[in-house]
Coordinates of C-alpha atoms in Angstrom, one line a residue:
X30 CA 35.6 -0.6 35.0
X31 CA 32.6 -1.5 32.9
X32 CA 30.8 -5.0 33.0
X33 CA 30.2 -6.9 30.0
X34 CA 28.9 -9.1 31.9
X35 CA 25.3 -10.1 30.3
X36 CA 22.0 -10.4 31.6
X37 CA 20.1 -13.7 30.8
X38 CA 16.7 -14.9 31.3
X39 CA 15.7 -18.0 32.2
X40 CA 12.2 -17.1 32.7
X41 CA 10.9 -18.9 28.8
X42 CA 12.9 -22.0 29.4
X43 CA 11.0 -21.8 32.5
X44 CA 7.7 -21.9 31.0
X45 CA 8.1 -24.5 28.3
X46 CA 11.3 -25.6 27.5
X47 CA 10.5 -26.5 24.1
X48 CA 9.7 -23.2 23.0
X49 CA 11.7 -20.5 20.4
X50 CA 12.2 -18.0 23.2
X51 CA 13.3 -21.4 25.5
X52 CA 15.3 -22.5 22.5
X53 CA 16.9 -18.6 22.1
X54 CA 18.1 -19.0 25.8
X55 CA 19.8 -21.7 25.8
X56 CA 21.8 -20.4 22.4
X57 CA 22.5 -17.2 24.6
X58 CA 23.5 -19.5 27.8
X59 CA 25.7 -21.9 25.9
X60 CA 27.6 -18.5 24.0
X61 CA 28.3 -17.2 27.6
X62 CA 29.4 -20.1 29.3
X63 CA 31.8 -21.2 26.4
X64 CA 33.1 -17.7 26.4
X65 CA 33.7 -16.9 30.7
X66 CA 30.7 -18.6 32.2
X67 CA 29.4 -15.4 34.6
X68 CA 26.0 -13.8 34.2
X69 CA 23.4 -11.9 35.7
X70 CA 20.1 -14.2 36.0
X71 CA 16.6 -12.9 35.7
X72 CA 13.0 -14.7 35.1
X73 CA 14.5 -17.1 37.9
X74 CA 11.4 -17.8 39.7
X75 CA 12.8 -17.2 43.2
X76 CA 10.6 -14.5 45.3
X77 CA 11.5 -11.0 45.9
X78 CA 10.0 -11.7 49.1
X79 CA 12.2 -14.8 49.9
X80 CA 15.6 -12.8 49.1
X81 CA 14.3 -9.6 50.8
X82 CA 13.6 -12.1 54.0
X83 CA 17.2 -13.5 53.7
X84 CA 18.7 -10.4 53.1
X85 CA 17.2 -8.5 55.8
X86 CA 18.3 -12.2 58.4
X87 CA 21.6 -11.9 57.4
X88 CA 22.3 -8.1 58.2
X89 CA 20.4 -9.1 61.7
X90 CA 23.0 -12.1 62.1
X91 CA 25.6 -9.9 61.6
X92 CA 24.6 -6.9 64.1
X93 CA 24.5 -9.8 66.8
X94 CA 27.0 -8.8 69.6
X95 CA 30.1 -10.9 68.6
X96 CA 29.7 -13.6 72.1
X97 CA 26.8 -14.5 70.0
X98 CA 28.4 -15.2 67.0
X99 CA 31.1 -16.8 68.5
X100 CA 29.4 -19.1 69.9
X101 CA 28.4 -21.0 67.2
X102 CA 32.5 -20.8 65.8
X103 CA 32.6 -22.9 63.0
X104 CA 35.9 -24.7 65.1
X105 CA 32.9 -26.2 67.2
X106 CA 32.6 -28.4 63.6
X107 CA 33.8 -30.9 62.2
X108 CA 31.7 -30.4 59.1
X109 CA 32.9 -27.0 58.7
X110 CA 29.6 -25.1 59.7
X111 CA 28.7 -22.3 61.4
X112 CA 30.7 -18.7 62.4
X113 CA 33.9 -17.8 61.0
X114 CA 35.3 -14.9 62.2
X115 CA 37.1 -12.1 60.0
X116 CA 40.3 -13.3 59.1
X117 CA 39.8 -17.0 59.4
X118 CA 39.3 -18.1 56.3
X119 CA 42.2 -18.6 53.7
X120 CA 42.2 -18.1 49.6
X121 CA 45.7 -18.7 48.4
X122 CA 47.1 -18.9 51.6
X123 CA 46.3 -15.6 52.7
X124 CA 43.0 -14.5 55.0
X125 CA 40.3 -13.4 53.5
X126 CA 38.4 -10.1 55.2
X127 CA 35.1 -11.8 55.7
X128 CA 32.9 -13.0 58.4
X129 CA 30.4 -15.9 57.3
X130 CA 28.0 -18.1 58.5
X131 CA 28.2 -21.9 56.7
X132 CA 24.8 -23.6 56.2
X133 CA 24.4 -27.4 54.3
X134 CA 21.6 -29.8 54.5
X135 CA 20.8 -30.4 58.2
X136 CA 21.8 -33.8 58.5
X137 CA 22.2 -36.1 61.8
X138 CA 26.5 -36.3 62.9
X139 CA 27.9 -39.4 61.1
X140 CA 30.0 -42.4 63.0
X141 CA 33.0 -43.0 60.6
X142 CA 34.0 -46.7 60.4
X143 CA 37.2 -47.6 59.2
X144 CA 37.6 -47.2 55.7
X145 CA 34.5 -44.7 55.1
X146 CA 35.8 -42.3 52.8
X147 CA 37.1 -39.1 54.5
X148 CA 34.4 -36.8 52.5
X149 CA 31.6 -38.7 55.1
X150 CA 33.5 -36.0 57.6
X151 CA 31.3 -33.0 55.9
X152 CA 28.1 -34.3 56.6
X153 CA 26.3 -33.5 59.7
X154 CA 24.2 -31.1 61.9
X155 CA 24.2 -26.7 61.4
X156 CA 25.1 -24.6 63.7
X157 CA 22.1 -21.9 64.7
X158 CA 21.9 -18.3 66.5
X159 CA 20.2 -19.3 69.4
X160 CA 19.4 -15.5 69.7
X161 CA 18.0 -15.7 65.6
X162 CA 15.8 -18.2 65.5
X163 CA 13.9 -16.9 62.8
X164 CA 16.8 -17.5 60.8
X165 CA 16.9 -21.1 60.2
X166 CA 13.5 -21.5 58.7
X167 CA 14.2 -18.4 56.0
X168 CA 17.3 -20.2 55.2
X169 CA 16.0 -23.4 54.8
X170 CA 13.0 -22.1 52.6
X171 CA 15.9 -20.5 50.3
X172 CA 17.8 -23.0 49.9
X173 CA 14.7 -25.1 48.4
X174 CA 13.9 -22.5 46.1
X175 CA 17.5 -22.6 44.8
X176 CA 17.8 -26.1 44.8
X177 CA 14.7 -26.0 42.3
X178 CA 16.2 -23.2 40.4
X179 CA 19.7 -24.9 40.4
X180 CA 18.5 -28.1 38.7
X181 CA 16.4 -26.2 36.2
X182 CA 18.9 -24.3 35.2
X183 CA 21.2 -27.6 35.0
X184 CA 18.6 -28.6 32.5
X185 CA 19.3 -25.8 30.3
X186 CA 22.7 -26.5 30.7
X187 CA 22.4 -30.2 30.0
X188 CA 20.7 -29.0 26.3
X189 CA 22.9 -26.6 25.7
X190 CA 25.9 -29.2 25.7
X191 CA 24.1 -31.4 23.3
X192 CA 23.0 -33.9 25.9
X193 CA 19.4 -34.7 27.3
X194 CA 17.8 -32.1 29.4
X195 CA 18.0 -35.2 32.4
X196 CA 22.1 -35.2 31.7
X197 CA 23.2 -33.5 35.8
X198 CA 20.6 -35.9 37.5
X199 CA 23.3 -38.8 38.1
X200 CA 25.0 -36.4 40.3
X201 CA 22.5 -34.3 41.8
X202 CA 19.4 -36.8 42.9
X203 CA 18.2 -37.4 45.1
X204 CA 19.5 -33.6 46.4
X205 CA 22.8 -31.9 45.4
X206 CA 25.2 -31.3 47.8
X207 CA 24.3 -27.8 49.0
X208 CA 26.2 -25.0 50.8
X209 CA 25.0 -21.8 52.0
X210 CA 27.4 -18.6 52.5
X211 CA 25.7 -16.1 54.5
X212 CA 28.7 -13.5 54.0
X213 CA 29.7 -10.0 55.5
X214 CA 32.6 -8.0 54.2
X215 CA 33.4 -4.8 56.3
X216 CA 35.4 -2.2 55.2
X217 CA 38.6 -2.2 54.3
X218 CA 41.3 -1.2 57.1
X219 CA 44.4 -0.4 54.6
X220 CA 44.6 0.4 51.2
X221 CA 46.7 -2.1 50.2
X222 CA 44.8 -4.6 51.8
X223 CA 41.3 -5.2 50.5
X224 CA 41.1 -9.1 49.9
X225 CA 37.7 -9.5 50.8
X226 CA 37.9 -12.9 48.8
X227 CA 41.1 -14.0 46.9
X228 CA 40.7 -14.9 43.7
X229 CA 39.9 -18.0 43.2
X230 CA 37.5 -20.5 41.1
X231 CA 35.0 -22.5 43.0
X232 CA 34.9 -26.4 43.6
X233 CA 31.3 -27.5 42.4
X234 CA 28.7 -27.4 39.5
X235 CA 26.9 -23.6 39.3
X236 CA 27.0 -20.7 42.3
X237 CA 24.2 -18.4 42.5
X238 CA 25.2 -15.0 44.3
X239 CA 22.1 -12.5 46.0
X240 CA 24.3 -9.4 46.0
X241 CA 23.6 -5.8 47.6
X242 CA 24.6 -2.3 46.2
X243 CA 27.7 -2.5 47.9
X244 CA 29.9 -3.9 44.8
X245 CA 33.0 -5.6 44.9
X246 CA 32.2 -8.9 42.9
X247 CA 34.8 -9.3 40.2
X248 CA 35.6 -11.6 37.2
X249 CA 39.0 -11.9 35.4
X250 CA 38.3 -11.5 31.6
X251 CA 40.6 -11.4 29.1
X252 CA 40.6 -7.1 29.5
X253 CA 41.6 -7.5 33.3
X254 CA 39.5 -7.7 36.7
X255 CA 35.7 -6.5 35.6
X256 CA 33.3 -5.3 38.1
X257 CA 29.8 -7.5 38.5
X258 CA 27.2 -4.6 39.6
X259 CA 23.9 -5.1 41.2
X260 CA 21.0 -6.2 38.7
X261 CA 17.6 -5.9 40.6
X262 CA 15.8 -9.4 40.7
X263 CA 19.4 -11.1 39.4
X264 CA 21.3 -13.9 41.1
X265 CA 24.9 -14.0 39.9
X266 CA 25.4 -17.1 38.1
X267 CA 29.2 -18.7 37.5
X268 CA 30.3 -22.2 37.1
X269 CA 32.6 -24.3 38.8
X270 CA 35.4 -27.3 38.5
X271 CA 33.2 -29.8 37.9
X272 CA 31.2 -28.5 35.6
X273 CA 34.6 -27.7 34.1
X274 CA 35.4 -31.5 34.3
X275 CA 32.2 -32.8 32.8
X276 CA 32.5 -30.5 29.7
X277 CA 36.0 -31.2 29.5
X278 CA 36.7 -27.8 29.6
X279 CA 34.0 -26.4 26.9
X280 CA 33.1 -24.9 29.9
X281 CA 35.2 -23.3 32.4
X282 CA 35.8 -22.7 35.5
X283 CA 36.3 -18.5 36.0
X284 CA 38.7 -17.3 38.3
X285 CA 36.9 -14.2 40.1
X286 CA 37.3 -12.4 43.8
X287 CA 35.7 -10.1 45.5
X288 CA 37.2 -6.6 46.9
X289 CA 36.5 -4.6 50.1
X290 CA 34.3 -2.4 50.7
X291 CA 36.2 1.5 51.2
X292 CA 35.8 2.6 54.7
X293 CA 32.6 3.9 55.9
X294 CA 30.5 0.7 53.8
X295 CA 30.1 -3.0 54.1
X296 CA 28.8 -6.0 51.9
X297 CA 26.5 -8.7 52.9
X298 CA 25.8 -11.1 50.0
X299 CA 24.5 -14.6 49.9
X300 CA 26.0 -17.6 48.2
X301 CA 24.0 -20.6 47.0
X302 CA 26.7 -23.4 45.7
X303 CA 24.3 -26.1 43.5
X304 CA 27.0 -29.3 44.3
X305 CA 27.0 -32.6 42.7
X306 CA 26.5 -35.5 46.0
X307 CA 30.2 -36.0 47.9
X308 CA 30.4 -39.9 46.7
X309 CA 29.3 -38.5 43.0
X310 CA 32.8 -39.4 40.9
X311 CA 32.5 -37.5 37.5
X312 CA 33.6 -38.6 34.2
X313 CA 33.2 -35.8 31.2
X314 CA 30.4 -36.0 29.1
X315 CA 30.5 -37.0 24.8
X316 CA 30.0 -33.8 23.3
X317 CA 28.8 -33.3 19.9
X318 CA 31.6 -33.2 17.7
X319 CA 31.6 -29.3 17.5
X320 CA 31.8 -28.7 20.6
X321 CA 34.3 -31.0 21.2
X322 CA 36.7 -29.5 19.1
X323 CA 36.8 -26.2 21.0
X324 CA 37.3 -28.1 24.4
X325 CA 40.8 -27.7 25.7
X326 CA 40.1 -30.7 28.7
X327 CA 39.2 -30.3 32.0
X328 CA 42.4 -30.4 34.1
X329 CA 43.8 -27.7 36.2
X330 CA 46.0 -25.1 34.7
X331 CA 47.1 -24.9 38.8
X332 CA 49.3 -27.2 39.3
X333 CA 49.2 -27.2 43.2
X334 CA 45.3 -27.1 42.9
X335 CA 44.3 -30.5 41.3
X336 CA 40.8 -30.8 40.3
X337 CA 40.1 -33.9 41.9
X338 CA 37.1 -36.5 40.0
X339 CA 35.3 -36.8 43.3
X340 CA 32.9 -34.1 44.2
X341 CA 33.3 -34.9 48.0
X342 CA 37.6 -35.4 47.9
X343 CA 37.6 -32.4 45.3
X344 CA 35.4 -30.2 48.1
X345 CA 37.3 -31.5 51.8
X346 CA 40.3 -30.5 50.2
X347 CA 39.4 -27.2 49.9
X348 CA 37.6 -26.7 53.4
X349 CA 40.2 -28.4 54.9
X350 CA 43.4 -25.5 53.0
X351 CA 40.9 -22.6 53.6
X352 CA 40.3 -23.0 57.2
X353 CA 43.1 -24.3 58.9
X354 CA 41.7 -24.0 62.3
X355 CA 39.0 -26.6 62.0
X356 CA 41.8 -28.8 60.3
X357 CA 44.2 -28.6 63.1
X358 CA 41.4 -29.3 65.5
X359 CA 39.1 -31.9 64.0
X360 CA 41.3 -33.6 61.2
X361 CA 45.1 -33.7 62.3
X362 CA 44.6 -37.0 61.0
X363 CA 44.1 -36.1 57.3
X364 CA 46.6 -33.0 57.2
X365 CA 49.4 -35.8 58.8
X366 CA 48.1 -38.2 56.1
X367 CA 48.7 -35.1 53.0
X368 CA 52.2 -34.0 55.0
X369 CA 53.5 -37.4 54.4

């Protein structure tokens, strides 16, 4: 397959967002978005040396002997962090071949009174490699660069919809809600089974992928299932349900997965989601008239996957369907609550 995916660079809006070339980007960024809302990013600001560093940490993470790993199981949270092992995360009800490491905003455990709101469950401390240390500080330092990157390009966004360049800031300040996937996909066992991700759309504003050579990433256009290759210095970029929500659908929410690798290869790949704050409730913006007509609303066209107004109700449901582990464990509460 061939990707018509495009390149865009957000280096002139970077610069002065008041200039032509600024101006040109954000005619090319709205165009993309309204049409499928996946691109390769370039001019984004974030180090070669920064990705190389996280890169390199991941692959280390990942050669650990597997008592390592496991000992920092994400079933040790409650908040969903840490290891999951191959086969332990769900898409569609069906495992995904993938071993991960969850990262969020380090964040002291939370003592739930009665009444807090259930989302208050995803806040809390990472889990580390004690045998990696060098890990957590790389991490950390990528994740602020992203969460700078993230609200500038939430800026260009903002303008592109007809709203002030400030528009996102309600939800995102004084940090967005961030999640890290540090993500390994070996090779591919059977033929017929190569779901290294099921397809799916995400839950939040804008994702930001560091890919390898490996391949895999794929979009569902209107030709079929469309490869994502490589661009050197590029981030992925695709949007998410709220961001379908605010822009009552102008733009969407793009259903993508990712394939094994064939035997004899793996994929490691970083995933930065840039999340509105769990108690943010969203309401859709007013669009320019224009753009308003070509916006079909925001609701979900699954029926069994409700977008849900809430960032942090819309986001525990999701955690709490794809690993049903930690659910069983740390929220029987919550899965007796939706059973009934």
């Amino acid at each position: 397959m061939t990707s018509r995916v495009p390149i865009l660079d957000i280096g002139p809006f970077r610069e002065d967002e008041q200039s032509p070339n600024a101006r040109a980007f954000v005619e090319q960024l709205q165009a993309v978005c309204h049409d499928h809302g996946f691109f390769s990013l370039v001019g984004h600001g974030v180090s070669t040396a920064t990705n190389e560093r996280v890169q390199a940490l991941a692959r280390q993470f990942f050669a650990l002997p597997e008592p390592q790993r496991l000992a920092i199981a994400n079933i040790h949270s409650p908040q969903f962090r840490g290891y999951t092992p191959v086969g332990h995360e769900h898409t569609r009800g069906h495992p995904d071949r993938r071993d991960q490491l969850d990262i969020g905003h380090e964040l002291p455990q939370v003592s739930l009174a009665p009444g807090d709101p259930a989302w208050l469950r995803l806040r809390g401390p990472n889990l580390w490699p004690a045998a990696l240390p060098e890990l957590r500080p790389a991490v950390e330092a990528w994740i602020d660069a992203m969460e700078q990157l993230g609200h500038t390009l939430c800026r260009a966004l903002a303008v592109a919809l007809g709203q002030r360049e400030d528009r996102f800031d309600a939800y995102v300040t004084p940090r967005p809600e961030a999640l890290v996937k540090v993500i390994h996909y070996p090779a591919a066992q059977h033929a017929h089974d190569r779901q290294g991700v099921g397809e799916h759309r995400d839950t939040g504003l804008v994702t930001f992928v560091l890919q390898d050579d490996a391949g895999g990433l794929q979009v569902r256009l209107d030709e079929g299932w469309v490869d994502i290759p490589k661009v050197p210095d590029a981030f992925v970029v695709n949007l998410g349900e709220m961001m379908q929500l605010l822009t009552s659908g102008y733009f969407a929410a793009t259903v993508h997965r990712v394939v094994s690798p064939r035997p004899g290869s793996e994929r490691v790949a970083l995933a930065y989601f840039f999340n509105p704050k769990l108690e943010a409730t969203l309401q859709p913006f007013e669009l320019p008239s224009a753009l308003a007509a070509d916006a079909p609303g925001w609701e979900s066209a699954d029926p069994g996957n409700p977008i849900l107004a809430n960032y942090g109700e819309n986001s525990l449901k999701v955690r709490l369907r794809a690993h049903p582990d930690v659910a069983r464990r740390h929220h029987r509460d919550l899965l007796a609550a939706s059973d009934g």
